[in-house]
Amino acid sequence: YSVFEYAQMDISSELWIYVALDSPVKLVKVKLRNRSGRVRRLSVTGYWEWVLGQWRHSNLMHVVTSIDPTTGALFARSVYNREFADKTVFVSVSEAVRTATGNRTEFVGRNGSLANPAAMRHAHLSGRTGAGLDPCAAIQATFELAPGEERELVFTLGAANSMEEAHKLVRRFSDPASARQALESVWEFWKRTLGVV
């Protein structure tokens, strides 16, 4: 696992990145603390570009994205690529209030760049998904932090052999407590592995 710490404008943050030992899931845990004396309104956005094949540029027109109405997760599939035809990839965030888009052009902006994406100048993401887009997974959570308050949210990125399995993985890792259990399993694995010497 890796941990990145950063503080700016009286907001301190920790970013934890690790992989579950027993599932094809990557977890990105974000912990934020408001060190200012006032209420802060914040948004946290996760962004990934889908490939689902060997080369992004040759597969992008075949990737179809959708938002699951039950979990709010963003799904992507590519039935064109035989190797990935039955697979479903997904991104979810532990926050109940969220917006998403599966459209990279909308997120980055026409002739834009990831250094300054157009979507960061809007209050929320549009929810646009489907076929024929430049596919991505962007999911955003917006919330307020009271003075001294700390908040933890978890992005879950994963791959499943079916839509049903994808739903199970999203539900399993959808809250910070489950993500914490996965991290503790990683710690225990490395303690056993490196403690032998």
PDB file of C-alpha atoms in Angstrom:
ATOM      1  CA  TYR A   1       0.000   0.000   0.000  1.00  0.00           C
ATOM      2  CA  SER A   2       1.032   3.593  -0.433  1.00  0.00           C
ATOM      3  CA  VAL A   3       0.072   6.655   1.604  1.00  0.00           C
ATOM      4  CA  PHE A   4       0.287  10.261   0.425  1.00  0.00           C
ATOM      5  CA  GLU A   5      -0.215  13.166   2.838  1.00  0.00           C
ATOM      6  CA  TYR A   6      -0.873  16.766   1.875  1.00  0.00           C
ATOM      7  CA  ALA A   7      -2.138  19.941   3.542  1.00  0.00           C
ATOM      8  CA  GLN A   8      -3.330  23.157   1.922  1.00  0.00           C
ATOM      9  CA  MET A   9      -5.688  25.972   2.894  1.00  0.00           C
ATOM     10  CA  ASP A  10      -6.330  24.416   6.343  1.00  0.00           C
ATOM     11  CA  ILE A  11      -7.455  21.068   4.874  1.00  0.00           C
ATOM     12  CA  SER A  12      -5.194  18.111   5.622  1.00  0.00           C
ATOM     13  CA  SER A  13      -5.540  14.977   3.544  1.00  0.00           C
ATOM     14  CA  GLU A  14      -4.330  11.394   3.410  1.00  0.00           C
ATOM     15  CA  LEU A  15      -4.625   9.237   0.297  1.00  0.00           C
ATOM     16  CA  TRP A  16      -4.247   5.475   0.807  1.00  0.00           C
ATOM     17  CA  ILE A  17      -3.972   3.181  -2.232  1.00  0.00           C
ATOM     18  CA  TYR A  18      -4.012  -0.616  -1.962  1.00  0.00           C
ATOM     19  CA  VAL A  19      -5.437  -3.783  -3.511  1.00  0.00           C
ATOM     20  CA  ALA A  20      -7.716  -6.277  -1.765  1.00  0.00           C
ATOM     21  CA  LEU A  21      -5.968  -9.620  -1.291  1.00  0.00           C
ATOM     22  CA  ASP A  22      -8.963 -11.794  -2.179  1.00  0.00           C
ATOM     23  CA  SER A  23     -10.724  -9.779  -4.902  1.00  0.00           C
ATOM     24  CA  PRO A  24      -9.817  -7.953  -8.130  1.00  0.00           C
ATOM     25  CA  VAL A  25     -10.420  -4.601  -6.446  1.00  0.00           C
ATOM     26  CA  LYS A  26      -8.240  -1.532  -5.968  1.00  0.00           C
ATOM     27  CA  LEU A  27      -9.189   0.751  -3.089  1.00  0.00           C
ATOM     28  CA  VAL A  28      -8.408   4.447  -2.840  1.00  0.00           C
ATOM     29  CA  LYS A  29      -9.175   5.792   0.631  1.00  0.00           C
ATOM     30  CA  VAL A  30      -9.282   9.572   1.108  1.00  0.00           C
ATOM     31  CA  LYS A  31      -9.263  11.041   4.615  1.00  0.00           C
ATOM     32  CA  LEU A  32      -9.869  14.787   4.987  1.00  0.00           C
ATOM     33  CA  ARG A  33      -9.735  16.980   8.109  1.00  0.00           C
ATOM     34  CA  ASN A  34     -10.916  20.577   8.329  1.00  0.00           C
ATOM     35  CA  ARG A  35      -8.321  22.479  10.367  1.00  0.00           C
ATOM     36  CA  SER A  36      -9.910  25.873   9.735  1.00  0.00           C
ATOM     37  CA  GLY A  37     -12.362  27.637  12.013  1.00  0.00           C
ATOM     38  CA  ARG A  38     -15.200  27.612   9.480  1.00  0.00           C
ATOM     39  CA  VAL A  39     -17.411  25.168   7.604  1.00  0.00           C
ATOM     40  CA  ARG A  40     -15.856  24.071   4.304  1.00  0.00           C
ATOM     41  CA  ARG A  41     -17.713  22.753   1.253  1.00  0.00           C
ATOM     42  CA  LEU A  42     -15.519  20.256  -0.599  1.00  0.00           C
ATOM     43  CA  SER A  43     -15.695  17.840  -3.484  1.00  0.00           C
ATOM     44  CA  VAL A  44     -13.502  14.821  -4.135  1.00  0.00           C
ATOM     45  CA  THR A  45     -13.315  13.421  -7.661  1.00  0.00           C
ATOM     46  CA  GLY A  46     -11.882  10.121  -8.869  1.00  0.00           C
ATOM     47  CA  TYR A  47     -10.964   9.786 -12.550  1.00  0.00           C
ATOM     48  CA  TRP A  48      -9.886   6.765 -14.610  1.00  0.00           C
ATOM     49  CA  GLU A  49      -9.620   6.092 -18.348  1.00  0.00           C
ATOM     50  CA  TRP A  50     -10.981   2.756 -19.558  1.00  0.00           C
ATOM     51  CA  VAL A  51      -8.930   0.620 -21.959  1.00  0.00           C
ATOM     52  CA  LEU A  52     -10.565  -2.851 -21.832  1.00  0.00           C
ATOM     53  CA  GLY A  53      -8.204  -4.229 -24.421  1.00  0.00           C
ATOM     54  CA  GLN A  54      -4.705  -3.801 -25.708  1.00  0.00           C
ATOM     55  CA  TRP A  55      -4.780  -0.216 -26.966  1.00  0.00           C
ATOM     56  CA  ARG A  56      -7.053   2.552 -25.720  1.00  0.00           C
ATOM     57  CA  HIS A  57      -7.320   4.302 -29.085  1.00  0.00           C
ATOM     58  CA  SER A  58      -8.485   1.148 -30.877  1.00  0.00           C
ATOM     59  CA  ASN A  59     -10.988   0.080 -28.174  1.00  0.00           C
ATOM     60  CA  LEU A  60     -12.565   3.338 -27.054  1.00  0.00           C
ATOM     61  CA  MET A  61     -15.426   3.294 -29.568  1.00  0.00           C
ATOM     62  CA  HIS A  62     -16.501  -0.131 -28.277  1.00  0.00           C
ATOM     63  CA  VAL A  63     -16.591   0.630 -24.544  1.00  0.00           C
ATOM     64  CA  VAL A  64     -20.106   1.214 -23.219  1.00  0.00           C
ATOM     65  CA  THR A  65     -20.545   2.905 -19.846  1.00  0.00           C
ATOM     66  CA  SER A  66     -23.583   3.002 -17.567  1.00  0.00           C
ATOM     67  CA  ILE A  67     -24.545   4.105 -14.073  1.00  0.00           C
ATOM     68  CA  ASP A  68     -26.117   1.441 -11.886  1.00  0.00           C
ATOM     69  CA  PRO A  69     -29.386   2.830 -10.462  1.00  0.00           C
ATOM     70  CA  THR A  70     -29.134   0.656  -7.327  1.00  0.00           C
ATOM     71  CA  THR A  71     -25.566   1.349  -6.163  1.00  0.00           C
ATOM     72  CA  GLY A  72     -24.653   4.504  -8.122  1.00  0.00           C
ATOM     73  CA  ALA A  73     -21.527   2.733  -9.398  1.00  0.00           C
ATOM     74  CA  LEU A  74     -20.219   3.485 -12.867  1.00  0.00           C
ATOM     75  CA  PHE A  75     -19.905   0.329 -15.012  1.00  0.00           C
ATOM     76  CA  ALA A  76     -18.086  -0.245 -18.306  1.00  0.00           C
ATOM     77  CA  ARG A  77     -18.155  -3.157 -20.750  1.00  0.00           C
ATOM     78  CA  SER A  78     -16.674  -3.961 -24.143  1.00  0.00           C
ATOM     79  CA  VAL A  79     -18.413  -6.801 -25.959  1.00  0.00           C
ATOM     80  CA  TYR A  80     -16.317  -6.118 -29.069  1.00  0.00           C
ATOM     81  CA  ASN A  81     -13.114  -7.445 -27.505  1.00  0.00           C
ATOM     82  CA  ARG A  82     -13.547 -11.230 -27.145  1.00  0.00           C
ATOM     83  CA  GLU A  83     -11.161 -11.333 -24.204  1.00  0.00           C
ATOM     84  CA  PHE A  84     -13.329  -8.860 -22.258  1.00  0.00           C
ATOM     85  CA  ALA A  85     -16.779  -9.669 -23.707  1.00  0.00           C
ATOM     86  CA  ASP A  86     -18.291 -10.966 -20.457  1.00  0.00           C
ATOM     87  CA  LYS A  87     -16.284  -8.760 -18.109  1.00  0.00           C
ATOM     88  CA  THR A  88     -17.597  -5.706 -16.295  1.00  0.00           C
ATOM     89  CA  VAL A  89     -15.349  -3.091 -14.745  1.00  0.00           C
ATOM     90  CA  PHE A  90     -16.598  -0.586 -12.211  1.00  0.00           C
ATOM     91  CA  VAL A  91     -15.872   2.444 -10.080  1.00  0.00           C
ATOM     92  CA  SER A  92     -17.822   3.405  -6.991  1.00  0.00           C
ATOM     93  CA  VAL A  93     -17.465   5.805  -4.075  1.00  0.00           C
ATOM     94  CA  SER A  94     -18.649   5.291  -0.517  1.00  0.00           C
ATOM     95  CA  GLU A  95     -20.553   8.595  -0.379  1.00  0.00           C
ATOM     96  CA  ALA A  96     -24.316   8.471  -0.978  1.00  0.00           C
ATOM     97  CA  VAL A  97     -24.386  11.915  -2.628  1.00  0.00           C
ATOM     98  CA  ARG A  98     -22.391  11.671  -5.828  1.00  0.00           C
ATOM     99  CA  THR A  99     -22.403  12.493  -9.513  1.00  0.00           C
ATOM    100  CA  ALA A 100     -20.606  10.740 -12.344  1.00  0.00           C
ATOM    101  CA  THR A 101     -19.819  10.781 -16.037  1.00  0.00           C
ATOM    102  CA  GLY A 102     -18.571   8.201 -18.500  1.00  0.00           C
ATOM    103  CA  ASN A 103     -17.580  10.855 -21.047  1.00  0.00           C
ATOM    104  CA  ARG A 104     -13.892  11.827 -21.099  1.00  0.00           C
ATOM    105  CA  THR A 105     -14.451  14.689 -23.558  1.00  0.00           C
ATOM    106  CA  GLU A 106     -16.944  16.279 -21.175  1.00  0.00           C
ATOM    107  CA  PHE A 107     -14.663  15.781 -18.166  1.00  0.00           C
ATOM    108  CA  VAL A 108     -11.439  17.078 -19.722  1.00  0.00           C
ATOM    109  CA  GLY A 109     -13.088  19.613 -22.030  1.00  0.00           C
ATOM    110  CA  ARG A 110     -12.625  20.110 -25.731  1.00  0.00           C
ATOM    111  CA  ASN A 111      -8.897  20.572 -26.391  1.00  0.00           C
ATOM    112  CA  GLY A 112      -8.446  20.508 -22.615  1.00  0.00           C
ATOM    113  CA  SER A 113      -6.019  18.623 -20.399  1.00  0.00           C
ATOM    114  CA  LEU A 114      -6.059  16.644 -17.172  1.00  0.00           C
ATOM    115  CA  ALA A 115      -3.915  19.354 -15.602  1.00  0.00           C
ATOM    116  CA  ASN A 116      -7.002  21.608 -15.628  1.00  0.00           C
ATOM    117  CA  PRO A 117     -10.129  19.573 -16.478  1.00  0.00           C
ATOM    118  CA  ALA A 118     -13.262  21.460 -17.503  1.00  0.00           C
ATOM    119  CA  ALA A 119     -15.426  19.402 -15.133  1.00  0.00           C
ATOM    120  CA  MET A 120     -13.732  20.973 -12.104  1.00  0.00           C
ATOM    121  CA  ARG A 121     -15.307  24.313 -13.046  1.00  0.00           C
ATOM    122  CA  HIS A 122     -18.851  22.881 -12.721  1.00  0.00           C
ATOM    123  CA  ALA A 123     -20.913  22.130  -9.607  1.00  0.00           C
ATOM    124  CA  HIS A 124     -21.457  18.477 -10.545  1.00  0.00           C
ATOM    125  CA  LEU A 125     -20.854  15.870 -13.246  1.00  0.00           C
ATOM    126  CA  SER A 126     -23.569  15.382 -15.873  1.00  0.00           C
ATOM    127  CA  GLY A 127     -24.296  11.654 -15.513  1.00  0.00           C
ATOM    128  CA  ARG A 128     -23.736  11.117 -19.238  1.00  0.00           C
ATOM    129  CA  THR A 129     -22.931   7.511 -20.123  1.00  0.00           C
ATOM    130  CA  GLY A 130     -23.466   5.131 -22.999  1.00  0.00           C
ATOM    131  CA  ALA A 131     -21.938   4.020 -26.270  1.00  0.00           C
ATOM    132  CA  GLY A 132     -19.968   6.128 -28.728  1.00  0.00           C
ATOM    133  CA  LEU A 133     -18.292   8.301 -26.095  1.00  0.00           C
ATOM    134  CA  ASP A 134     -14.619   8.745 -25.352  1.00  0.00           C
ATOM    135  CA  PRO A 135     -14.994   6.510 -22.265  1.00  0.00           C
ATOM    136  CA  CYS A 136     -13.785   7.271 -18.776  1.00  0.00           C
ATOM    137  CA  ALA A 137     -14.924   6.828 -15.216  1.00  0.00           C
ATOM    138  CA  ALA A 138     -15.283  10.060 -13.275  1.00  0.00           C
ATOM    139  CA  ILE A 139     -17.171  10.008 -10.014  1.00  0.00           C
ATOM    140  CA  GLN A 140     -17.478  12.922  -7.605  1.00  0.00           C
ATOM    141  CA  ALA A 141     -18.683  13.298  -4.025  1.00  0.00           C
ATOM    142  CA  THR A 142     -19.580  16.701  -2.555  1.00  0.00           C
ATOM    143  CA  PHE A 143     -19.965  17.379   1.168  1.00  0.00           C
ATOM    144  CA  GLU A 144     -19.402  19.866   3.975  1.00  0.00           C
ATOM    145  CA  LEU A 145     -16.849  19.603   6.772  1.00  0.00           C
ATOM    146  CA  ALA A 146     -17.432  21.409  10.067  1.00  0.00           C
ATOM    147  CA  PRO A 147     -14.441  22.965  11.865  1.00  0.00           C
ATOM    148  CA  GLY A 148     -12.264  20.136  13.202  1.00  0.00           C
ATOM    149  CA  GLU A 149     -14.360  17.470  11.466  1.00  0.00           C
ATOM    150  CA  GLU A 150     -12.719  14.516   9.721  1.00  0.00           C
ATOM    151  CA  ARG A 151     -14.273  12.535   6.878  1.00  0.00           C
ATOM    152  CA  GLU A 152     -13.211   9.350   5.145  1.00  0.00           C
ATOM    153  CA  LEU A 153     -14.413   8.178   1.753  1.00  0.00           C
ATOM    154  CA  VAL A 154     -13.376   5.255  -0.396  1.00  0.00           C
ATOM    155  CA  PHE A 155     -13.241   4.835  -4.157  1.00  0.00           C
ATOM    156  CA  THR A 156     -13.479   1.237  -5.345  1.00  0.00           C
ATOM    157  CA  LEU A 157     -12.142   0.260  -8.772  1.00  0.00           C
ATOM    158  CA  GLY A 158     -12.592  -3.322  -9.844  1.00  0.00           C
ATOM    159  CA  ALA A 159     -13.145  -5.957 -12.504  1.00  0.00           C
ATOM    160  CA  ALA A 160     -15.656  -8.791 -12.493  1.00  0.00           C
ATOM    161  CA  ASN A 161     -16.496 -11.749 -14.706  1.00  0.00           C
ATOM    162  CA  SER A 162     -20.159 -10.712 -14.909  1.00  0.00           C
ATOM    163  CA  MET A 163     -22.504  -7.859 -14.062  1.00  0.00           C
ATOM    164  CA  GLU A 164     -23.830  -9.874 -11.122  1.00  0.00           C
ATOM    165  CA  GLU A 165     -20.329 -10.325  -9.690  1.00  0.00           C
ATOM    166  CA  ALA A 166     -19.651  -6.607 -10.200  1.00  0.00           C
ATOM    167  CA  HIS A 167     -22.751  -5.770  -8.134  1.00  0.00           C
ATOM    168  CA  LYS A 168     -21.548  -8.098  -5.340  1.00  0.00           C
ATOM    169  CA  LEU A 169     -18.090  -6.497  -5.267  1.00  0.00           C
ATOM    170  CA  VAL A 170     -19.525  -2.972  -5.235  1.00  0.00           C
ATOM    171  CA  ARG A 171     -21.814  -3.856  -2.320  1.00  0.00           C
ATOM    172  CA  ARG A 172     -19.019  -5.651  -0.457  1.00  0.00           C
ATOM    173  CA  PHE A 173     -16.527  -2.781  -0.628  1.00  0.00           C
ATOM    174  CA  SER A 174     -19.003   0.111  -0.577  1.00  0.00           C
ATOM    175  CA  ASP A 175     -18.263   1.479   2.876  1.00  0.00           C
ATOM    176  CA  PRO A 176     -15.113   2.599   4.720  1.00  0.00           C
ATOM    177  CA  ALA A 177     -15.377  -0.249   7.266  1.00  0.00           C
ATOM    178  CA  SER A 178     -15.050  -2.884   4.508  1.00  0.00           C
ATOM    179  CA  ALA A 179     -12.156  -0.974   2.981  1.00  0.00           C
ATOM    180  CA  ARG A 180     -10.507  -0.862   6.418  1.00  0.00           C
ATOM    181  CA  GLN A 181     -10.852  -4.656   6.740  1.00  0.00           C
ATOM    182  CA  ALA A 182      -9.193  -5.082   3.335  1.00  0.00           C
ATOM    183  CA  LEU A 183      -6.318  -2.818   4.458  1.00  0.00           C
ATOM    184  CA  GLU A 184      -5.891  -4.779   7.684  1.00  0.00           C
ATOM    185  CA  SER A 185      -5.652  -7.979   5.617  1.00  0.00           C
ATOM    186  CA  VAL A 186      -2.909  -6.369   3.532  1.00  0.00           C
ATOM    187  CA  TRP A 187      -1.036  -5.349   6.705  1.00  0.00           C
ATOM    188  CA  GLU A 188      -1.357  -8.865   8.117  1.00  0.00           C
ATOM    189  CA  PHE A 189      -0.147 -10.447   4.855  1.00  0.00           C
ATOM    190  CA  TRP A 190       2.999  -8.300   4.753  1.00  0.00           C
ATOM    191  CA  LYS A 191       3.652  -8.782   8.466  1.00  0.00           C
ATOM    192  CA  ARG A 192       3.543 -12.583   7.970  1.00  0.00           C
ATOM    193  CA  THR A 193       5.547 -12.439   4.746  1.00  0.00           C
ATOM    194  CA  LEU A 194       8.307 -10.130   5.964  1.00  0.00           C
ATOM    195  CA  GLY A 195       8.274 -11.331   9.570  1.00  0.00           C
ATOM    196  CA  VAL A 196       9.617 -14.752   8.545  1.00  0.00           C
ATOM    197  CA  VAL A 197      13.125 -13.388   7.974  1.00  0.00           C
TER     198      VAL A 197
END
